[in-house]
Amino acid sequence: MSFVRTLAALAAGFAAAKGVEQYKKMGGLAGLQDAMKDNPALSNMQAQMGEMMERFGVPGGADGLKRMMDQWTGATSAGGEQAAAGLGSLLAALNGGAAAGAEQAAAMMDTLTGNSRTTETMEDNAKLMIRAMIQAAKADGTFDAEEQARLMDHLGELDADERAFVEAELAKPVDLFGLAADTSDAMKAQVYATSLMAVRVDTTQEAAYLDGLAAALGLSDETRARVHASMGAK
């Protein structure tokens, strides 16, 4: 595997750990489809996104997506809905980053769909997005040991280095300033969008975390608004 595919597997794992219905509310497929349809900022990406959604089998059946996620995560057919919810939210986050000017979003989507080879830069960006996803999920203090164990159970056959990386990030305390310090200018909007996908922003802790992360990243209110609007988030 690779850290790019680990990122996709982790998104599906979060859907399993937190519950499909809850995860669908975090942007998800509906938010992605609405953003593609209604947001003029995404006009240059609609053809690529449409092709990718068709390849994944979403909407109109998730057979293609299920086969791909089965391969990546070792999931059974019962995991198809979890995979759809999780990968849909990941695509929504990439969509959100692209809407806010993140140049790497399209390249990451190409890598996920197999249209381009994984590069060292893509691997580094995927690791950063994994960190962003995990930290945001822990921000409200409710991502407990049971949910974390459920997440790891759904990651399937990861390489030892990839599993160790995810486990280490789960064990670390939340450190938004450390995350921000490791984020290049080109990835700031994408890291914020990936963090947004992992929360519902229905607690004061989650809202405070996103506010603090945006401040640490130096994101403008306008950029944040574009990310939220493109993901159908509050």
Tab-separated table of N, CA and C in Angstrom, residues 5-157:
chain	number	residue	atom	x	y	z
A	5	ARG	N	-3.145	5.627	-0.054
A	5	ARG	CA	-4.228	4.657	0.110
A	5	ARG	C	-4.570	4.447	1.584
A	6	THR	N	-3.584	4.584	2.466
A	6	THR	CA	-3.883	4.537	3.895
A	6	THR	C	-4.839	5.655	4.273
A	7	LEU	N	-4.667	6.820	3.662
A	7	LEU	CA	-5.573	7.942	3.898
A	7	LEU	C	-7.000	7.564	3.543
A	8	ALA	N	-7.193	6.922	2.388
A	8	ALA	CA	-8.530	6.494	1.980
A	8	ALA	C	-9.070	5.423	2.915
A	9	ALA	N	-8.215	4.472	3.303
A	9	ALA	CA	-8.649	3.429	4.226
A	9	ALA	C	-9.033	4.022	5.570
A	10	LEU	N	-8.290	5.044	6.009
A	10	LEU	CA	-8.590	5.677	7.296
A	10	LEU	C	-9.940	6.385	7.251
A	11	ALA	N	-10.246	7.030	6.118
A	11	ALA	CA	-11.541	7.695	5.991
A	11	ALA	C	-12.675	6.688	6.124
A	12	ALA	N	-12.528	5.524	5.482
A	12	ALA	CA	-13.539	4.477	5.607
A	12	ALA	C	-13.583	3.947	7.030
A	13	GLY	N	-12.421	3.831	7.661
A	13	GLY	CA	-12.377	3.352	9.038
A	13	GLY	C	-13.064	4.282	10.010
A	14	PHE	N	-12.925	5.589	9.800
A	14	PHE	CA	-13.616	6.544	10.655
A	14	PHE	C	-15.125	6.406	10.515
A	15	ALA	N	-15.588	6.149	9.304
A	15	ALA	CA	-17.023	5.959	9.107
A	15	ALA	C	-17.518	4.745	9.889
A	16	ALA	N	-16.710	3.693	9.924
A	16	ALA	CA	-17.081	2.498	10.683
A	16	ALA	C	-17.038	2.767	12.182
A	17	ALA	N	-16.013	3.510	12.624
A	17	ALA	CA	-15.833	3.738	14.050
A	17	ALA	C	-16.868	4.697	14.621
A	18	LYS	N	-17.211	5.732	13.852
A	18	LYS	CA	-18.111	6.754	14.355
A	18	LYS	C	-19.565	6.524	13.963
A	19	GLY	N	-19.803	5.628	13.022
A	19	GLY	CA	-21.165	5.369	12.574
A	19	GLY	C	-21.429	6.028	11.246
A	20	VAL	N	-22.000	5.267	10.341
A	20	VAL	CA	-22.188	5.736	8.976
A	20	VAL	C	-23.077	6.970	8.915
A	21	GLU	N	-24.195	6.949	9.625
A	21	GLU	CA	-25.126	8.075	9.522
A	21	GLU	C	-24.491	9.360	10.026
A	22	GLN	N	-23.746	9.261	11.141
A	22	GLN	CA	-23.071	10.444	11.650
A	22	GLN	C	-22.031	10.932	10.656
A	23	TYR	N	-21.296	10.001	10.068
A	23	TYR	CA	-20.217	10.391	9.172
A	23	TYR	C	-20.744	10.995	7.884
A	24	LYS	N	-21.908	10.543	7.440
A	24	LYS	CA	-22.486	11.125	6.234
A	24	LYS	C	-22.775	12.614	6.412
A	25	LYS	N	-22.998	13.029	7.677
A	25	LYS	CA	-23.294	14.426	7.935
A	25	LYS	C	-22.046	15.301	7.861
A	26	MET	N	-20.868	14.691	7.849
A	26	MET	CA	-19.614	15.435	7.830
A	26	MET	C	-19.210	15.724	6.381
A	27	GLY	N	-20.050	16.434	5.654
A	27	GLY	CA	-19.776	16.669	4.230
A	27	GLY	C	-20.344	15.519	3.420
A	28	GLY	N	-19.571	14.435	3.301
A	28	GLY	CA	-20.048	13.208	2.683
A	28	GLY	C	-20.461	13.364	1.237
A	29	LEU	N	-21.141	12.338	0.721
A	29	LEU	CA	-21.502	12.303	-0.686
A	29	LEU	C	-22.473	13.413	-1.066
A	30	ALA	N	-23.457	13.642	-0.210
A	30	ALA	CA	-24.450	14.672	-0.538
A	30	ALA	C	-23.793	16.044	-0.605
A	31	GLY	N	-22.919	16.328	0.366
A	31	GLY	CA	-22.231	17.606	0.358
A	31	GLY	C	-21.357	17.764	-0.865
A	32	LEU	N	-20.694	16.688	-1.263
A	32	LEU	CA	-19.828	16.723	-2.434
A	32	LEU	C	-20.641	16.976	-3.695
A	33	GLN	N	-21.749	16.257	-3.857
A	33	GLN	CA	-22.574	16.412	-5.049
A	33	GLN	C	-23.168	17.810	-5.123
A	34	ASP	N	-23.625	18.334	-3.970
A	34	ASP	CA	-24.182	19.679	-3.959
A	34	ASP	C	-23.122	20.716	-4.318
A	35	ALA	N	-21.911	20.513	-3.790
A	35	ALA	CA	-20.843	21.466	-4.078
A	35	ALA	C	-20.500	21.472	-5.557
A	36	MET	N	-20.441	20.294	-6.158
A	36	MET	CA	-20.144	20.199	-7.585
A	36	MET	C	-21.213	20.898	-8.413
A	37	LYS	N	-22.453	20.797	-7.956
A	37	LYS	CA	-23.566	21.338	-8.729
A	37	LYS	C	-23.707	22.844	-8.549
A	38	ASP	N	-23.473	23.330	-7.318
A	38	ASP	CA	-23.860	24.694	-6.990
A	38	ASP	C	-22.712	25.693	-6.858
A	39	ASN	N	-21.475	25.217	-6.711
A	39	ASN	CA	-20.390	26.143	-6.429
A	39	ASN	C	-19.636	26.497	-7.706
A	40	PRO	N	-19.734	27.741	-8.180
A	40	PRO	CA	-19.064	28.114	-9.427
A	40	PRO	C	-17.546	28.036	-9.338
A	41	ALA	N	-17.002	28.082	-8.124
A	41	ALA	CA	-15.549	28.009	-7.964
A	41	ALA	C	-14.995	26.670	-8.405
A	42	LEU	N	-15.877	25.659	-8.533
A	42	LEU	CA	-15.428	24.320	-8.891
A	42	LEU	C	-15.654	23.987	-10.358
A	43	SER	N	-15.978	24.990	-11.172
A	43	SER	CA	-16.355	24.707	-12.561
A	43	SER	C	-15.243	24.006	-13.332
A	44	ASN	N	-14.000	24.320	-13.037
A	44	ASN	CA	-12.892	23.709	-13.773
A	44	ASN	C	-12.635	22.268	-13.359
A	45	MET	N	-13.221	21.837	-12.238
A	45	MET	CA	-12.959	20.496	-11.742
A	45	MET	C	-14.119	19.540	-11.961
A	46	GLN	N	-15.240	20.030	-12.433
A	46	GLN	CA	-16.433	19.199	-12.459
A	46	GLN	C	-16.273	17.975	-13.357
A	47	ALA	N	-15.595	18.137	-14.489
A	47	ALA	CA	-15.439	16.994	-15.385
A	47	ALA	C	-14.616	15.906	-14.715
A	48	GLN	N	-13.513	16.295	-14.068
A	48	GLN	CA	-12.673	15.312	-13.395
A	48	GLN	C	-13.404	14.658	-12.230
A	49	MET	N	-14.123	15.467	-11.451
A	49	MET	CA	-14.849	14.921	-10.310
A	49	MET	C	-15.939	13.975	-10.778
A	50	GLY	N	-16.649	14.360	-11.850
A	50	GLY	CA	-17.696	13.487	-12.362
A	50	GLY	C	-17.153	12.156	-12.824
A	51	GLU	N	-16.007	12.194	-13.505
A	51	GLU	CA	-15.380	10.957	-13.959
A	51	GLU	C	-14.972	10.086	-12.777
A	52	MET	N	-14.429	10.736	-11.738
A	52	MET	CA	-13.994	9.980	-10.575
A	52	MET	C	-15.182	9.351	-9.846
A	53	MET	N	-16.255	10.107	-9.673
A	53	MET	CA	-17.428	9.563	-8.995
A	53	MET	C	-18.008	8.393	-9.787
A	54	GLU	N	-18.019	8.507	-11.116
A	54	GLU	CA	-18.524	7.407	-11.940
A	54	GLU	C	-17.641	6.172	-11.782
A	55	ARG	N	-16.334	6.392	-11.749
A	55	ARG	CA	-15.407	5.267	-11.597
A	55	ARG	C	-15.611	4.585	-10.252
A	56	PHE	N	-15.904	5.378	-9.222
A	56	PHE	CA	-16.132	4.816	-7.897
A	56	PHE	C	-17.522	4.208	-7.757
A	57	GLY	N	-18.383	4.425	-8.763
A	57	GLY	CA	-19.729	3.887	-8.673
A	57	GLY	C	-20.648	4.704	-7.812
A	58	VAL	N	-20.383	5.989	-7.649
A	58	VAL	CA	-21.201	6.863	-6.808
A	58	VAL	C	-21.607	8.072	-7.629
A	59	PRO	N	-22.895	8.453	-7.710
A	59	PRO	CA	-24.047	7.697	-7.223
A	59	PRO	C	-24.466	6.619	-8.223
A	60	GLY	N	-25.621	6.032	-7.992
A	60	GLY	CA	-26.128	5.007	-8.891
A	60	GLY	C	-25.575	3.639	-8.593
A	61	GLY	N	-25.229	3.401	-7.353
A	61	GLY	CA	-24.664	2.108	-6.970
A	61	GLY	C	-23.203	2.249	-6.614
A	62	ALA	N	-22.765	1.506	-5.613
A	62	ALA	CA	-21.399	1.659	-5.107
A	62	ALA	C	-20.531	0.450	-5.415
A	63	ASP	N	-20.855	-0.280	-6.483
A	63	ASP	CA	-20.105	-1.501	-6.767
A	63	ASP	C	-18.624	-1.221	-7.022
A	64	GLY	N	-18.338	-0.221	-7.864
A	64	GLY	CA	-16.943	0.090	-8.146
A	64	GLY	C	-16.208	0.553	-6.910
A	65	LEU	N	-16.852	1.399	-6.118
A	65	LEU	CA	-16.252	1.885	-4.890
A	65	LEU	C	-16.014	0.748	-3.912
A	66	LYS	N	-16.993	-0.130	-3.777
A	66	LYS	CA	-16.856	-1.245	-2.843
A	66	LYS	C	-15.689	-2.138	-3.227
A	67	ARG	N	-15.543	-2.415	-4.529
A	67	ARG	CA	-14.436	-3.275	-4.948
A	67	ARG	C	-13.099	-2.622	-4.628
A	68	MET	N	-13.004	-1.311	-4.908
A	68	MET	CA	-11.754	-0.621	-4.641
A	68	MET	C	-11.449	-0.599	-3.147
A	69	MET	N	-12.458	-0.278	-2.326
A	69	MET	CA	-12.224	-0.193	-0.895
A	69	MET	C	-12.015	-1.573	-0.284
A	70	ASP	N	-12.653	-2.605	-0.840
A	70	ASP	CA	-12.383	-3.960	-0.377
A	70	ASP	C	-10.908	-4.295	-0.558
A	71	GLN	N	-10.366	-3.881	-1.703
A	71	GLN	CA	-8.964	-4.151	-1.985
A	71	GLN	C	-8.056	-3.385	-1.035
A	72	TRP	N	-8.422	-2.136	-0.743
A	72	TRP	CA	-7.565	-1.300	0.081
A	72	TRP	C	-7.655	-1.661	1.555
A	73	THR	N	-8.850	-2.006	2.037
A	73	THR	CA	-9.049	-2.150	3.471
A	73	THR	C	-9.305	-3.574	3.913
A	74	GLY	N	-9.489	-4.507	2.983
A	74	GLY	CA	-9.826	-5.865	3.374
A	74	GLY	C	-11.254	-5.990	3.875
A	75	ALA	N	-12.089	-5.006	3.557
A	75	ALA	CA	-13.464	-5.021	4.044
A	75	ALA	C	-14.293	-6.049	3.303
A	76	THR	N	-15.360	-6.506	3.945
A	76	THR	CA	-16.319	-7.377	3.287
A	76	THR	C	-17.373	-6.523	2.615
A	77	SER	N	-18.292	-7.166	1.904
A	77	SER	CA	-19.326	-6.404	1.216
A	77	SER	C	-20.178	-5.612	2.189
A	78	ALA	N	-20.242	-6.069	3.446
A	78	ALA	CA	-21.019	-5.340	4.452
A	78	ALA	C	-20.410	-3.981	4.740
A	79	GLY	N	-19.143	-3.811	4.369
A	79	GLY	CA	-18.498	-2.527	4.614
A	79	GLY	C	-18.686	-1.541	3.491
A	80	GLY	N	-19.477	-1.871	2.483
A	80	GLY	CA	-19.619	-0.990	1.340
A	80	GLY	C	-20.184	0.369	1.698
A	81	GLU	N	-21.199	0.402	2.547
A	81	GLU	CA	-21.797	1.684	2.907
A	81	GLU	C	-20.824	2.514	3.734
A	82	GLN	N	-20.072	1.856	4.623
A	82	GLN	CA	-19.063	2.569	5.398
A	82	GLN	C	-18.007	3.161	4.473
A	83	ALA	N	-17.577	2.349	3.495
A	83	ALA	CA	-16.574	2.827	2.541
A	83	ALA	C	-17.106	4.016	1.753
A	84	ALA	N	-18.361	3.934	1.327
A	84	ALA	CA	-18.956	5.024	0.557
A	84	ALA	C	-19.019	6.300	1.372
A	85	ALA	N	-19.443	6.181	2.635
A	85	ALA	CA	-19.536	7.361	3.489
A	85	ALA	C	-18.163	7.953	3.751
A	86	GLY	N	-17.193	7.086	4.051
A	86	GLY	CA	-15.859	7.575	4.371
A	86	GLY	C	-15.146	8.176	3.181
A	87	LEU	N	-15.154	7.477	2.053
A	87	LEU	CA	-14.475	8.001	0.881
A	87	LEU	C	-15.205	9.224	0.344
A	88	GLY	N	-16.517	9.235	0.456
A	88	GLY	CA	-17.264	10.416	0.041
A	88	GLY	C	-16.845	11.642	0.826
A	89	SER	N	-16.632	11.474	2.133
A	89	SER	CA	-16.190	12.599	2.948
A	89	SER	C	-14.766	13.012	2.609
A	90	LEU	N	-13.914	12.041	2.274
A	90	LEU	CA	-12.560	12.380	1.857
A	90	LEU	C	-12.580	13.176	0.552
A	91	LEU	N	-13.388	12.743	-0.404
A	91	LEU	CA	-13.506	13.483	-1.663
A	91	LEU	C	-14.064	14.883	-1.422
A	92	ALA	N	-15.006	14.983	-0.480
A	92	ALA	CA	-15.551	16.295	-0.142
A	92	ALA	C	-14.459	17.193	0.423
A	93	ALA	N	-13.556	16.617	1.230
A	93	ALA	CA	-12.464	17.404	1.794
A	93	ALA	C	-11.493	17.850	0.710
A	94	LEU	N	-11.187	16.959	-0.235
A	94	LEU	CA	-10.336	17.348	-1.356
A	94	LEU	C	-11.013	18.434	-2.183
A	95	ASN	N	-12.313	18.287	-2.347
A	95	ASN	CA	-13.116	19.283	-3.047
A	95	ASN	C	-13.032	20.629	-2.336
A	96	GLY	N	-13.121	20.582	-0.996
A	96	GLY	CA	-13.049	21.813	-0.210
A	96	GLY	C	-11.697	22.482	-0.324
A	97	GLY	N	-10.637	21.683	-0.295
A	97	GLY	CA	-9.308	22.255	-0.457
A	97	GLY	C	-9.129	22.887	-1.821
A	98	ALA	N	-9.635	22.223	-2.850
A	98	ALA	CA	-9.519	22.755	-4.203
A	98	ALA	C	-10.286	24.063	-4.353
A	99	ALA	N	-11.461	24.134	-3.742
A	99	ALA	CA	-12.267	25.345	-3.827
A	99	ALA	C	-11.562	26.527	-3.189
A	100	ALA	N	-10.701	26.237	-2.199
A	100	ALA	CA	-9.973	27.304	-1.516
A	100	ALA	C	-8.582	27.514	-2.100
A	101	GLY	N	-8.304	26.871	-3.232
A	101	GLY	CA	-7.065	27.121	-3.938
A	101	GLY	C	-5.942	26.148	-3.672
A	102	ALA	N	-6.208	25.016	-3.026
A	102	ALA	CA	-5.163	24.030	-2.766
A	102	ALA	C	-4.807	23.305	-4.065
A	103	GLU	N	-3.629	23.556	-4.578
A	103	GLU	CA	-3.248	23.006	-5.874
A	103	GLU	C	-3.062	21.492	-5.828
A	104	GLN	N	-2.750	20.953	-4.656
A	104	GLN	CA	-2.471	19.519	-4.547
A	104	GLN	C	-3.724	18.665	-4.592
A	105	ALA	N	-4.901	19.263	-4.446
A	105	ALA	CA	-6.128	18.476	-4.359
A	105	ALA	C	-6.357	17.646	-5.612
A	106	ALA	N	-6.204	18.255	-6.776
A	106	ALA	CA	-6.433	17.524	-8.021
A	106	ALA	C	-5.427	16.396	-8.185
A	107	ALA	N	-4.167	16.656	-7.823
A	107	ALA	CA	-3.143	15.621	-7.930
A	107	ALA	C	-3.442	14.453	-6.993
A	108	MET	N	-3.925	14.763	-5.796
A	108	MET	CA	-4.274	13.701	-4.850
A	108	MET	C	-5.443	12.874	-5.381
A	109	MET	N	-6.431	13.529	-5.999
A	109	MET	CA	-7.558	12.805	-6.570
A	109	MET	C	-7.099	11.900	-7.707
A	110	ASP	N	-6.175	12.397	-8.529
A	110	ASP	CA	-5.633	11.561	-9.606
A	110	ASP	C	-4.934	10.333	-9.037
A	111	THR	N	-4.195	10.516	-7.962
A	111	THR	CA	-3.481	9.400	-7.345
A	111	THR	C	-4.458	8.391	-6.764
A	112	LEU	N	-5.501	8.871	-6.102
A	112	LEU	CA	-6.494	7.976	-5.504
A	112	LEU	C	-7.212	7.146	-6.562
A	113	THR	N	-7.454	7.726	-7.721
A	113	THR	CA	-8.185	7.006	-8.768
A	113	THR	C	-7.275	6.182	-9.658
A	114	GLY	N	-5.970	6.255	-9.422
A	114	GLY	CA	-5.043	5.478	-10.233
A	114	GLY	C	-4.671	6.144	-11.535
A	115	ASN	N	-5.037	7.412	-11.718
A	115	ASN	CA	-4.702	8.118	-12.950
A	115	ASN	C	-3.267	8.624	-12.978
A	116	SER	N	-2.621	8.642	-11.828
A	116	SER	CA	-1.226	9.061	-11.777
A	116	SER	C	-0.506	8.272	-10.702
A	117	ARG	N	0.805	8.221	-10.799
A	117	ARG	CA	1.603	7.471	-9.849
A	117	ARG	C	1.781	8.281	-8.568
A	118	THR	N	1.921	7.567	-7.465
A	118	THR	CA	2.149	8.225	-6.187
A	118	THR	C	3.574	8.759	-6.148
A	119	THR	N	3.708	10.011	-5.804
A	119	THR	CA	5.019	10.633	-5.682
A	119	THR	C	5.364	10.815	-4.207
A	120	GLU	N	6.621	11.148	-3.948
A	120	GLU	CA	7.037	11.393	-2.562
A	120	GLU	C	6.259	12.558	-1.967
A	121	THR	N	5.994	13.577	-2.777
A	121	THR	CA	5.214	14.719	-2.296
A	121	THR	C	3.799	14.296	-1.924
A	122	MET	N	3.169	13.464	-2.750
A	122	MET	CA	1.830	12.979	-2.447
A	122	MET	C	1.823	12.156	-1.159
A	123	GLU	N	2.859	11.343	-0.961
A	123	GLU	CA	2.961	10.559	0.268
A	123	GLU	C	3.068	11.467	1.492
A	124	ASP	N	3.894	12.501	1.388
A	124	ASP	CA	4.045	13.440	2.503
A	124	ASP	C	2.740	14.178	2.769
A	125	ASN	N	2.047	14.590	1.709
A	125	ASN	CA	0.765	15.272	1.879
A	125	ASN	C	-0.272	14.357	2.500
A	126	ALA	N	-0.269	13.082	2.101
A	126	ALA	CA	-1.213	12.128	2.675
A	126	ALA	C	-0.962	11.942	4.168
A	127	LYS	N	0.298	11.873	4.572
A	127	LYS	CA	0.627	11.742	5.994
A	127	LYS	C	0.146	12.962	6.775
A	128	LEU	N	0.287	14.133	6.186
A	128	LEU	CA	-0.179	15.354	6.837
A	128	LEU	C	-1.699	15.336	6.984
A	129	MET	N	-2.407	14.870	5.946
A	129	MET	CA	-3.860	14.800	6.005
A	129	MET	C	-4.324	13.746	7.015
A	130	ILE	N	-3.582	12.654	7.134
A	130	ILE	CA	-3.895	11.646	8.153
A	130	ILE	C	-3.796	12.272	9.536
A	131	ARG	N	-2.722	13.028	9.776
A	131	ARG	CA	-2.569	13.705	11.064
A	131	ARG	C	-3.730	14.668	11.313
A	132	ALA	N	-4.104	15.418	10.283
A	132	ALA	CA	-5.185	16.390	10.428
A	132	ALA	C	-6.500	15.699	10.776
A	133	MET	N	-6.782	14.585	10.105
A	133	MET	CA	-8.018	13.858	10.344
A	133	MET	C	-8.081	13.320	11.771
A	134	ILE	N	-6.989	12.715	12.212
A	134	ILE	CA	-6.962	12.109	13.546
A	134	ILE	C	-7.050	13.174	14.627
A	135	GLN	N	-6.306	14.261	14.485
A	135	GLN	CA	-6.335	15.310	15.509
A	135	GLN	C	-7.727	15.920	15.641
A	136	ALA	N	-8.363	16.197	14.511
A	136	ALA	CA	-9.700	16.791	14.570
A	136	ALA	C	-10.688	15.844	15.228
A	137	ALA	N	-10.565	14.550	14.917
A	137	ALA	CA	-11.486	13.575	15.501
A	137	ALA	C	-11.344	13.500	17.015
A	138	LYS	N	-10.152	13.800	17.518
A	138	LYS	CA	-9.911	13.742	18.961
A	138	LYS	C	-10.179	15.064	19.666
A	139	ALA	N	-10.515	16.101	18.898
A	139	ALA	CA	-10.576	17.453	19.453
A	139	ALA	C	-11.609	17.626	20.550
A	140	ASP	N	-12.723	16.880	20.462
A	140	ASP	CA	-13.764	17.063	21.476
A	140	ASP	C	-13.632	16.088	22.638
A	141	GLY	N	-12.581	15.253	22.606
A	141	GLY	CA	-12.332	14.344	23.718
A	141	GLY	C	-13.224	13.128	23.777
A	142	THR	N	-14.012	12.867	22.720
A	142	THR	CA	-14.956	11.746	22.766
A	142	THR	C	-14.522	10.570	21.894
A	143	PHE	N	-13.387	10.690	21.207
A	143	PHE	CA	-12.914	9.590	20.370
A	143	PHE	C	-12.138	8.636	21.272
A	144	ASP	N	-12.880	7.746	21.898
A	144	ASP	CA	-12.327	6.949	22.989
A	144	ASP	C	-11.571	5.718	22.478
A	145	ALA	N	-11.044	4.953	23.434
A	145	ALA	CA	-10.217	3.792	23.094
A	145	ALA	C	-10.999	2.753	22.298
A	146	GLU	N	-12.281	2.589	22.601
A	146	GLU	CA	-13.099	1.617	21.875
A	146	GLU	C	-13.254	2.015	20.419
A	147	GLU	N	-13.535	3.293	20.167
A	147	GLU	CA	-13.659	3.756	18.789
A	147	GLU	C	-12.322	3.673	18.058
A	148	GLN	N	-11.241	3.963	18.756
A	148	GLN	CA	-9.928	3.876	18.128
A	148	GLN	C	-9.598	2.433	17.754
A	149	ALA	N	-9.956	1.487	18.628
A	149	ALA	CA	-9.725	0.071	18.321
A	149	ALA	C	-10.576	-0.357	17.132
A	150	ARG	N	-11.811	0.143	17.059
A	150	ARG	CA	-12.692	-0.168	15.934
A	150	ARG	C	-12.114	0.393	14.638
A	151	LEU	N	-11.542	1.582	14.730
A	151	LEU	CA	-10.905	2.176	13.565
A	151	LEU	C	-9.765	1.296	13.062
A	152	MET	N	-8.888	0.877	13.962
A	152	MET	CA	-7.750	0.058	13.553
A	152	MET	C	-8.205	-1.269	12.966
A	153	ASP	N	-9.278	-1.823	13.495
A	153	ASP	CA	-9.794	-3.096	12.976
A	153	ASP	C	-10.233	-2.975	11.523
A	154	HIS	N	-10.650	-1.785	11.115
A	154	HIS	CA	-11.175	-1.599	9.762
A	154	HIS	C	-10.121	-1.106	8.773
A	155	LEU	N	-8.872	-1.017	9.208
A	155	LEU	CA	-7.842	-0.536	8.294
A	155	LEU	C	-7.272	-1.644	7.429
A	156	GLY	N	-7.558	-2.890	7.762
A	156	GLY	CA	-7.129	-3.990	6.911
A	156	GLY	C	-5.626	-4.189	6.942
A	157	GLU	N	-5.099	-4.646	5.812
A	157	GLU	CA	-3.688	-5.014	5.724
A	157	GLU	C	-2.836	-3.796	5.385
